[in-house]
JSON list of C-alpha atoms and ligand atoms in Angstrom, two decimals:
[
{"chain": "Z", "resi": 1, "resn": "UNK", "atom": "CA", "xyz": [-0.07, 0.13, 0.10]},
{"chain": "Z", "resi": 2, "resn": "UNK", "atom": "CA", "xyz": [1.83, 3.23, -1.18]},
{"chain": "Z", "resi": 3, "resn": "UNK", "atom": "CA", "xyz": [1.96, 6.00, 1.79]},
{"chain": "Z", "resi": 4, "resn": "UNK", "atom": "CA", "xyz": [3.35, 8.80, 1.72]},
{"chain": "Z", "resi": 5, "resn": "UNK", "atom": "CA", "xyz": [7.08, 8.62, 2.09]},
{"chain": "Z", "resi": 6, "resn": "UNK", "atom": "CA", "xyz": [6.00, 5.38, -0.41]},
{"chain": "Z", "resi": 7, "resn": "UNK", "atom": "CA", "xyz": [4.17, 7.28, -2.98]},
{"chain": "Z", "resi": 8, "resn": "UNK", "atom": "CA", "xyz": [6.42, 9.04, -5.04]},
{"chain": "Z", "resi": 9, "resn": "UNK", "atom": "CA", "xyz": [3.25, 11.83, -6.06]},
{"chain": "Z", "resi": 10, "resn": "UNK", "atom": "CA", "xyz": [2.49, 12.17, -2.76]},
{"chain": "Z", "resi": 11, "resn": "UNK", "atom": "CA", "xyz": [3.91, 15.57, -2.33]},
{"chain": "Z", "resi": 12, "resn": "UNK", "atom": "CA", "xyz": [2.30, 16.83, -5.72]},
{"chain": "Z", "resi": 13, "resn": "UNK", "atom": "CA", "xyz": [-1.10, 15.90, -4.10]},
{"chain": "Z", "resi": 14, "resn": "UNK", "atom": "CA", "xyz": [-0.49, 17.91, -1.60]},
{"chain": "Z", "resi": 15, "resn": "UNK", "atom": "CA", "xyz": [0.17, 21.11, -3.54]},
{"chain": "Z", "resi": 16, "resn": "UNK", "atom": "CA", "xyz": [-3.05, 20.09, -5.83]},
{"chain": "Z", "resi": 17, "resn": "UNK", "atom": "CA", "xyz": [-5.44, 21.17, -2.33]},
{"chain": "Z", "resi": 18, "resn": "UNK", "atom": "CA", "xyz": [-4.06, 24.95, -3.24]},
{"chain": "Z", "resi": 19, "resn": "UNK", "atom": "CA", "xyz": [-4.19, 24.78, -6.85]},
{"chain": "Z", "resi": 20, "resn": "UNK", "atom": "CA", "xyz": [-7.45, 27.26, -7.32]},
{"chain": "Z", "resi": 21, "resn": "UNK", "atom": "CA", "xyz": [-7.49, 26.65, -10.90]},
{"chain": "Z", "resi": 22, "resn": "UNK", "atom": "CA", "xyz": [-8.29, 23.77, -11.51]},
{"chain": "Z", "resi": 23, "resn": "UNK", "atom": "CA", "xyz": [-10.77, 23.10, -9.55]},
{"chain": "Z", "resi": 24, "resn": "UNK", "atom": "CA", "xyz": [-14.27, 22.47, -10.58]},
{"chain": "Z", "resi": 25, "resn": "UNK", "atom": "CA", "xyz": [-17.50, 25.12, -10.54]},
{"chain": "Z", "resi": 26, "resn": "UNK", "atom": "CA", "xyz": [-18.66, 22.24, -7.11]},
{"chain": "Z", "resi": 27, "resn": "UNK", "atom": "CA", "xyz": [-15.68, 22.48, -5.47]},
{"chain": "Z", "resi": 28, "resn": "UNK", "atom": "CA", "xyz": [-15.83, 26.43, -4.96]},
{"chain": "Z", "resi": 29, "resn": "UNK", "atom": "CA", "xyz": [-19.36, 26.30, -4.07]},
{"chain": "Z", "resi": 30, "resn": "UNK", "atom": "CA", "xyz": [-18.73, 23.38, -1.60]},
{"chain": "Z", "resi": 31, "resn": "UNK", "atom": "CA", "xyz": [-15.24, 25.79, -0.30]},
{"chain": "Z", "resi": 32, "resn": "UNK", "atom": "CA", "xyz": [-17.66, 28.91, -0.25]},
{"chain": "Z", "resi": 33, "resn": "UNK", "atom": "CA", "xyz": [-20.34, 27.44, 2.17]},
{"chain": "Z", "resi": 34, "resn": "UNK", "atom": "CA", "xyz": [-17.94, 25.84, 4.22]},
{"chain": "Z", "resi": 35, "resn": "UNK", "atom": "CA", "xyz": [-16.19, 29.29, 5.00]},
{"chain": "Z", "resi": 36, "resn": "UNK", "atom": "CA", "xyz": [-19.18, 31.05, 5.04]},
{"chain": "Z", "resi": 37, "resn": "UNK", "atom": "CA", "xyz": [-20.46, 28.81, 7.48]},
{"chain": "Z", "resi": 38, "resn": "UNK", "atom": "CA", "xyz": [-17.52, 28.88, 9.63]},
{"chain": "Z", "resi": 39, "resn": "UNK", "atom": "CA", "xyz": [-17.71, 32.95, 9.36]},
{"chain": "Z", "resi": 40, "resn": "UNK", "atom": "CA", "xyz": [-21.52, 33.29, 10.86]},
{"chain": "Z", "resi": 41, "resn": "UNK", "atom": "CA", "xyz": [-20.79, 30.27, 13.29]},
{"chain": "Z", "resi": 42, "resn": "UNK", "atom": "CA", "xyz": [-17.70, 32.73, 14.51]},
{"chain": "Z", "resi": 43, "resn": "UNK", "atom": "CA", "xyz": [-20.02, 35.62, 13.98]},
{"chain": "Z", "resi": 44, "resn": "UNK", "atom": "CA", "xyz": [-22.70, 33.92, 15.92]},
{"chain": "Z", "resi": 45, "resn": "UNK", "atom": "CA", "xyz": [-20.44, 33.76, 18.99]},
{"chain": "Z", "resi": 46, "resn": "UNK", "atom": "CA", "xyz": [-19.34, 37.19, 18.51]},
{"chain": "Z", "resi": 47, "resn": "UNK", "atom": "CA", "xyz": [-22.27, 38.70, 18.22]},
{"chain": "Z", "resi": 48, "resn": "UNK", "atom": "CA", "xyz": [-23.84, 36.97, 21.83]},
{"chain": "Z", "resi": 49, "resn": "UNK", "atom": "CA", "xyz": [-20.64, 38.45, 23.46]},
{"chain": "Z", "resi": 50, "resn": "UNK", "atom": "CA", "xyz": [-21.58, 41.71, 22.45]},
{"chain": "Z", "resi": 51, "resn": "UNK", "atom": "CA", "xyz": [-25.05, 41.77, 23.49]},
{"chain": "Z", "resi": 52, "resn": "UNK", "atom": "CA", "xyz": [-23.87, 41.16, 27.01]},
{"chain": "Z", "resi": 53, "resn": "UNK", "atom": "CA", "xyz": [-23.02, 44.80, 27.04]},
{"chain": "Z", "resi": 54, "resn": "UNK", "atom": "CA", "xyz": [-26.63, 45.02, 27.20]},
{"chain": "Z", "resi": 55, "resn": "UNK", "atom": "CA", "xyz": [-26.66, 43.63, 30.88]},
{"chain": "Z", "resi": 56, "resn": "UNK", "atom": "CA", "xyz": [-23.69, 46.73, 31.33]},
{"chain": "Z", "resi": 57, "resn": "UNK", "atom": "CA", "xyz": [-26.77, 49.30, 31.11]},
{"chain": "Z", "resi": 58, "resn": "UNK", "atom": "CA", "xyz": [-27.78, 51.91, 28.62]},
{"chain": "Z", "resi": 59, "resn": "UNK", "atom": "CA", "xyz": [-24.17, 53.39, 28.33]},
{"chain": "Z", "resi": 60, "resn": "UNK", "atom": "CA", "xyz": [-22.32, 51.35, 27.98]},
{"chain": "Z", "resi": 61, "resn": "UNK", "atom": "CA", "xyz": [-24.38, 50.03, 24.73]},
{"chain": "Z", "resi": 62, "resn": "UNK", "atom": "CA", "xyz": [-24.01, 53.57, 23.23]},
{"chain": "Z", "resi": 63, "resn": "UNK", "atom": "CA", "xyz": [-20.83, 53.38, 22.98]},
{"chain": "Z", "resi": 64, "resn": "UNK", "atom": "CA", "xyz": [-19.95, 49.96, 21.76]},
{"chain": "Z", "resi": 65, "resn": "UNK", "atom": "CA", "xyz": [-22.65, 51.48, 18.89]},
{"chain": "Z", "resi": 66, "resn": "UNK", "atom": "CA", "xyz": [-20.79, 54.76, 18.46]},
{"chain": "Z", "resi": 67, "resn": "UNK", "atom": "CA", "xyz": [-17.53, 52.33, 18.21]},
{"chain": "Z", "resi": 68, "resn": "UNK", "atom": "CA", "xyz": [-19.33, 50.03, 15.36]},
{"chain": "Z", "resi": 69, "resn": "UNK", "atom": "CA", "xyz": [-20.29, 52.83, 13.38]},
{"chain": "Z", "resi": 70, "resn": "UNK", "atom": "CA", "xyz": [-16.78, 53.03, 11.97]},
{"chain": "Z", "resi": 71, "resn": "UNK", "atom": "CA", "xyz": [-15.67, 52.26, 8.67]},
{"chain": "Z", "resi": 72, "resn": "UNK", "atom": "CA", "xyz": [-13.99, 49.28, 8.99]},
{"chain": "Z", "resi": 73, "resn": "UNK", "atom": "CA", "xyz": [-16.89, 47.93, 11.63]},
{"chain": "Z", "resi": 74, "resn": "UNK", "atom": "CA", "xyz": [-19.49, 48.49, 8.95]},
{"chain": "Z", "resi": 75, "resn": "UNK", "atom": "CA", "xyz": [-16.77, 47.20, 5.92]},
{"chain": "Z", "resi": 76, "resn": "UNK", "atom": "CA", "xyz": [-16.81, 44.24, 9.14]},
{"chain": "Z", "resi": 77, "resn": "UNK", "atom": "CA", "xyz": [-21.29, 43.56, 8.92]},
{"chain": "Z", "resi": 78, "resn": "UNK", "atom": "CA", "xyz": [-20.70, 43.54, 4.73]},
{"chain": "Z", "resi": 79, "resn": "UNK", "atom": "CA", "xyz": [-18.72, 40.62, 5.37]},
{"chain": "Z", "resi": 80, "resn": "UNK", "atom": "CA", "xyz": [-21.42, 39.29, 6.92]},
{"chain": "Z", "resi": 81, "resn": "UNK", "atom": "CA", "xyz": [-23.89, 40.25, 4.92]},
{"chain": "Z", "resi": 82, "resn": "UNK", "atom": "CA", "xyz": [-22.10, 38.58, 1.42]},
{"chain": "Z", "resi": 83, "resn": "UNK", "atom": "CA", "xyz": [-21.41, 35.20, 3.51]},
{"chain": "Z", "resi": 84, "resn": "UNK", "atom": "CA", "xyz": [-25.05, 35.28, 5.04]},
{"chain": "Z", "resi": 85, "resn": "UNK", "atom": "CA", "xyz": [-26.68, 35.67, 1.81]},
{"chain": "Z", "resi": 86, "resn": "UNK", "atom": "CA", "xyz": [-24.15, 33.26, -0.25]},
{"chain": "Z", "resi": 87, "resn": "UNK", "atom": "CA", "xyz": [-24.77, 30.68, 2.60]},
{"chain": "Z", "resi": 88, "resn": "UNK", "atom": "CA", "xyz": [-28.33, 30.77, 2.67]},
{"chain": "Z", "resi": 89, "resn": "UNK", "atom": "CA", "xyz": [-28.42, 30.51, -1.00]},
{"chain": "Z", "resi": 90, "resn": "UNK", "atom": "CA", "xyz": [-26.15, 28.16, -1.80]},
{"chain": "Z", "resi": 91, "resn": "UNK", "atom": "CA", "xyz": [-28.17, 26.16, 1.00]},
{"chain": "Z", "resi": 92, "resn": "UNK", "atom": "CA", "xyz": [-31.41, 26.30, -0.54]},
{"chain": "Z", "resi": 93, "resn": "UNK", "atom": "CA", "xyz": [-29.26, 25.14, -3.91]},
{"chain": "Z", "resi": 94, "resn": "UNK", "atom": "CA", "xyz": [-28.08, 22.32, -1.97]},
{"chain": "Z", "resi": 95, "resn": "UNK", "atom": "CA", "xyz": [-30.84, 21.43, 0.23]},
{"chain": "Z", "resi": 96, "resn": "UNK", "atom": "CA", "xyz": [-33.22, 21.06, -3.65]},
{"chain": "Z", "resi": 97, "resn": "UNK", "atom": "CA", "xyz": [-30.93, 18.99, -5.62]},
{"chain": "Z", "resi": 98, "resn": "UNK", "atom": "CA", "xyz": [-30.17, 16.75, -2.79]},
{"chain": "Z", "resi": 99, "resn": "UNK", "atom": "CA", "xyz": [-34.20, 16.32, -3.25]},
{"chain": "Z", "resi": 100, "resn": "UNK", "atom": "CA", "xyz": [-33.23, 15.00, -6.54]},
{"chain": "Z", "resi": 101, "resn": "UNK", "atom": "CA", "xyz": [-34.45, 18.86, -8.16]},
{"chain": "Z", "resi": 102, "resn": "UNK", "atom": "CA", "xyz": [-32.62, 20.90, -10.21]},
{"chain": "Z", "resi": 103, "resn": "UNK", "atom": "CA", "xyz": [-29.33, 18.41, -10.69]},
{"chain": "Z", "resi": 104, "resn": "UNK", "atom": "CA", "xyz": [-28.57, 18.27, -14.01]},
{"chain": "Z", "resi": 105, "resn": "UNK", "atom": "CA", "xyz": [-28.48, 22.87, -13.37]},
{"chain": "Z", "resi": 106, "resn": "UNK", "atom": "CA", "xyz": [-26.62, 22.51, -10.65]},
{"chain": "Z", "resi": 107, "resn": "UNK", "atom": "CA", "xyz": [-23.63, 24.64, -11.90]},
{"chain": "Z", "resi": 108, "resn": "UNK", "atom": "CA", "xyz": [-26.54, 27.52, -13.23]},
{"chain": "Z", "resi": 109, "resn": "UNK", "atom": "CA", "xyz": [-27.69, 27.76, -9.78]},
{"chain": "Z", "resi": 110, "resn": "UNK", "atom": "CA", "xyz": [-24.40, 28.20, -8.70]},
{"chain": "Z", "resi": 111, "resn": "UNK", "atom": "CA", "xyz": [-24.03, 30.72, -11.15]},
{"chain": "Z", "resi": 112, "resn": "UNK", "atom": "CA", "xyz": [-27.25, 32.46, -10.22]},
{"chain": "Z", "resi": 113, "resn": "UNK", "atom": "CA", "xyz": [-26.29, 32.16, -6.36]},
{"chain": "Z", "resi": 114, "resn": "UNK", "atom": "CA", "xyz": [-22.56, 33.95, -7.23]},
{"chain": "Z", "resi": 115, "resn": "UNK", "atom": "CA", "xyz": [-24.77, 36.87, -9.49]},
{"chain": "Z", "resi": 116, "resn": "UNK", "atom": "CA", "xyz": [-27.77, 37.48, -6.82]},
{"chain": "Z", "resi": 117, "resn": "UNK", "atom": "CA", "xyz": [-25.27, 37.95, -3.92]},
{"chain": "Z", "resi": 118, "resn": "UNK", "atom": "CA", "xyz": [-23.11, 39.73, -5.86]},
{"chain": "Z", "resi": 119, "resn": "UNK", "atom": "CA", "xyz": [-26.51, 42.11, -6.32]},
{"chain": "Z", "resi": 120, "resn": "UNK", "atom": "CA", "xyz": [-27.39, 42.17, -2.74]},
{"chain": "Z", "resi": 121, "resn": "UNK", "atom": "CA", "xyz": [-24.32, 42.87, -1.60]},
{"chain": "Z", "resi": 122, "resn": "UNK", "atom": "CA", "xyz": [-23.61, 45.89, -3.72]},
{"chain": "Z", "resi": 123, "resn": "UNK", "atom": "CA", "xyz": [-27.25, 47.36, -2.90]},
{"chain": "Z", "resi": 124, "resn": "UNK", "atom": "CA", "xyz": [-26.21, 46.37, 0.76]},
{"chain": "Z", "resi": 125, "resn": "UNK", "atom": "CA", "xyz": [-23.23, 48.43, 0.59]},
{"chain": "Z", "resi": 126, "resn": "UNK", "atom": "CA", "xyz": [-24.26, 50.94, -0.86]},
{"chain": "Z", "resi": 127, "resn": "UNK", "atom": "CA", "xyz": [-26.69, 51.40, 1.64]},
{"chain": "Z", "resi": 128, "resn": "UNK", "atom": "CA", "xyz": [-24.04, 50.82, 4.68]},
{"chain": "Z", "resi": 129, "resn": "UNK", "atom": "CA", "xyz": [-21.91, 53.23, 3.38]},
{"chain": "Z", "resi": 130, "resn": "UNK", "atom": "CA", "xyz": [-23.90, 56.07, 2.68]},
{"chain": "Z", "resi": 131, "resn": "UNK", "atom": "CA", "xyz": [-26.81, 55.58, 5.56]},
{"chain": "X", "resi": 1, "resn": "LIG", "atom": "C1", "xyz": [-30.31, 30.39, 5.63]},
{"chain": "X", "resi": 1, "resn": "LIG", "atom": "C2", "xyz": [-30.43, 29.79, 6.10]},
{"chain": "X", "resi": 1, "resn": "LIG", "atom": "C3", "xyz": [-29.22, 28.98, 6.24]},
{"chain": "X", "resi": 1, "resn": "LIG", "atom": "C4", "xyz": [-29.35, 27.48, 5.20]},
{"chain": "X", "resi": 1, "resn": "LIG", "atom": "C5", "xyz": [-30.21, 27.54, 3.89]},
{"chain": "X", "resi": 1, "resn": "LIG", "atom": "C6", "xyz": [-28.65, 26.86, 5.25]},
{"chain": "X", "resi": 1, "resn": "LIG", "atom": "C7", "xyz": [-28.09, 25.33, 4.70]},
{"chain": "X", "resi": 1, "resn": "LIG", "atom": "C8", "xyz": [-27.20, 24.72, 5.00]},
{"chain": "X", "resi": 1, "resn": "LIG", "atom": "C9", "xyz": [-27.01, 23.29, 3.74]},
{"chain": "X", "resi": 1, "resn": "LIG", "atom": "C10", "xyz": [-27.78, 22.92, 2.94]},
{"chain": "X", "resi": 1, "resn": "LIG", "atom": "C11", "xyz": [-25.61, 23.09, 5.07]},
{"chain": "X", "resi": 1, "resn": "LIG", "atom": "C12", "xyz": [-24.87, 21.92, 4.10]},
{"chain": "X", "resi": 1, "resn": "LIG", "atom": "C13", "xyz": [-24.29, 22.10, 3.32]},
{"chain": "X", "resi": 1, "resn": "LIG", "atom": "C14", "xyz": [-23.37, 20.37, 2.16]},
{"chain": "X", "resi": 1, "resn": "LIG", "atom": "O1", "xyz": [-24.05, 19.63, 2.81]},
{"chain": "X", "resi": 1, "resn": "LIG", "atom": "O2", "xyz": [-22.84, 20.59, 1.25]},
{"chain": "X", "resi": 1, "resn": "LIG", "atom": "C15", "xyz": [-25.13, 23.97, 5.33]},
{"chain": "X", "resi": 1, "resn": "LIG", "atom": "C16", "xyz": [-24.12, 23.71, 5.93]},
{"chain": "X", "resi": 1, "resn": "LIG", "atom": "C17", "xyz": [-23.46, 24.60, 7.29]},
{"chain": "X", "resi": 1, "resn": "LIG", "atom": "N1", "xyz": [-24.13, 25.67, 7.85]},
{"chain": "X", "resi": 1, "resn": "LIG", "atom": "FE1", "xyz": [-25.77, 26.74, 7.56]},
{"chain": "X", "resi": 1, "resn": "LIG", "atom": "N2", "xyz": [-27.65, 27.24, 6.53]},
{"chain": "X", "resi": 1, "resn": "LIG", "atom": "C18", "xyz": [-28.01, 28.62, 6.80]},
{"chain": "X", "resi": 1, "resn": "LIG", "atom": "C19", "xyz": [-27.87, 29.39, 8.16]},
{"chain": "X", "resi": 1, "resn": "LIG", "atom": "C20", "xyz": [-26.56, 28.78, 8.57]},
{"chain": "X", "resi": 1, "resn": "LIG", "atom": "C21", "xyz": [-25.93, 30.05, 9.46]},
{"chain": "X", "resi": 1, "resn": "LIG", "atom": "C22", "xyz": [-26.63, 31.17, 10.25]},
{"chain": "X", "resi": 1, "resn": "LIG", "atom": "C23", "xyz": [-25.20, 29.35, 10.48]},
{"chain": "X", "resi": 1, "resn": "LIG", "atom": "C24", "xyz": [-24.06, 30.11, 11.34]},
{"chain": "X", "resi": 1, "resn": "LIG", "atom": "C25", "xyz": [-24.71, 30.57, 12.76]},
{"chain": "X", "resi": 1, "resn": "LIG", "atom": "C26", "xyz": [-24.95, 28.19, 9.28]},
{"chain": "X", "resi": 1, "resn": "LIG", "atom": "C27", "xyz": [-24.13, 27.37, 9.83]},
{"chain": "X", "resi": 1, "resn": "LIG", "atom": "C28", "xyz": [-23.44, 25.84, 9.06]},
{"chain": "X", "resi": 1, "resn": "LIG", "atom": "C29", "xyz": [-22.35, 25.00, 9.31]},
{"chain": "X", "resi": 1, "resn": "LIG", "atom": "C30", "xyz": [-20.99, 25.02, 10.67]},
{"chain": "X", "resi": 1, "resn": "LIG", "atom": "C31", "xyz": [-22.31, 23.96, 8.42]},
{"chain": "X", "resi": 1, "resn": "LIG", "atom": "C32", "xyz": [-21.23, 23.21, 7.71]},
{"chain": "X", "resi": 1, "resn": "LIG", "atom": "C33", "xyz": [-20.26, 23.14, 6.73]},
{"chain": "X", "resi": 1, "resn": "LIG", "atom": "C34", "xyz": [-19.73, 22.38, 6.68]},
{"chain": "X", "resi": 1, "resn": "LIG", "atom": "O3", "xyz": [-19.39, 21.21, 6.91]},
{"chain": "X", "resi": 1, "resn": "LIG", "atom": "O4", "xyz": [-19.14, 22.69, 5.05]},
{"chain": "X", "resi": 1, "resn": "LIG", "atom": "N3", "xyz": [-25.67, 27.51, 9.11]},
{"chain": "X", "resi": 1, "resn": "LIG", "atom": "N4", "xyz": [-26.41, 25.53, 5.47]}
]
């Protein structure tokens, strides 16, 4: 049996993980779904920690709201919006194909997910940075 030591291709196989250009669209859809899932989960915990400031009184919460109005935080919120919209729409695509619906069009659905995510994120971005 070939092991990492005996297989002459083991090293090149490892680096293929980082070769973005030979990936099929389905692989991109999966990788982006996992990335957005991890991001949303981390955000959920950060959100809960931040909500704790409510227990410190109105002044503490108002101070926090002032802080998150800075462009860095607004950009971070936009990233959450992008991740949330993508993950939700791609989740529907995964659910549909899991039920055997639209399987031949799963690549087209992925492209539609990307386009809708881009349009929705653009609208959100304009609104968030101009409001
Ligand atoms: C509109 C709402 C959502 C929908 C429709 C949705 C749908 C899905 C689906 C279908 C999967 C499985 C993907 C696969 O098997 O390839 C998944 C994975 C996952 N989702 Fe969601 N999701 C939603 C919201 C969220 C939110 C809000 C979070 C976190 C706070 C989250 C966290 C995760 C995690 C951690 C995974 C596992 C990812 C992985 O194993 O790669 N999801 N979601």
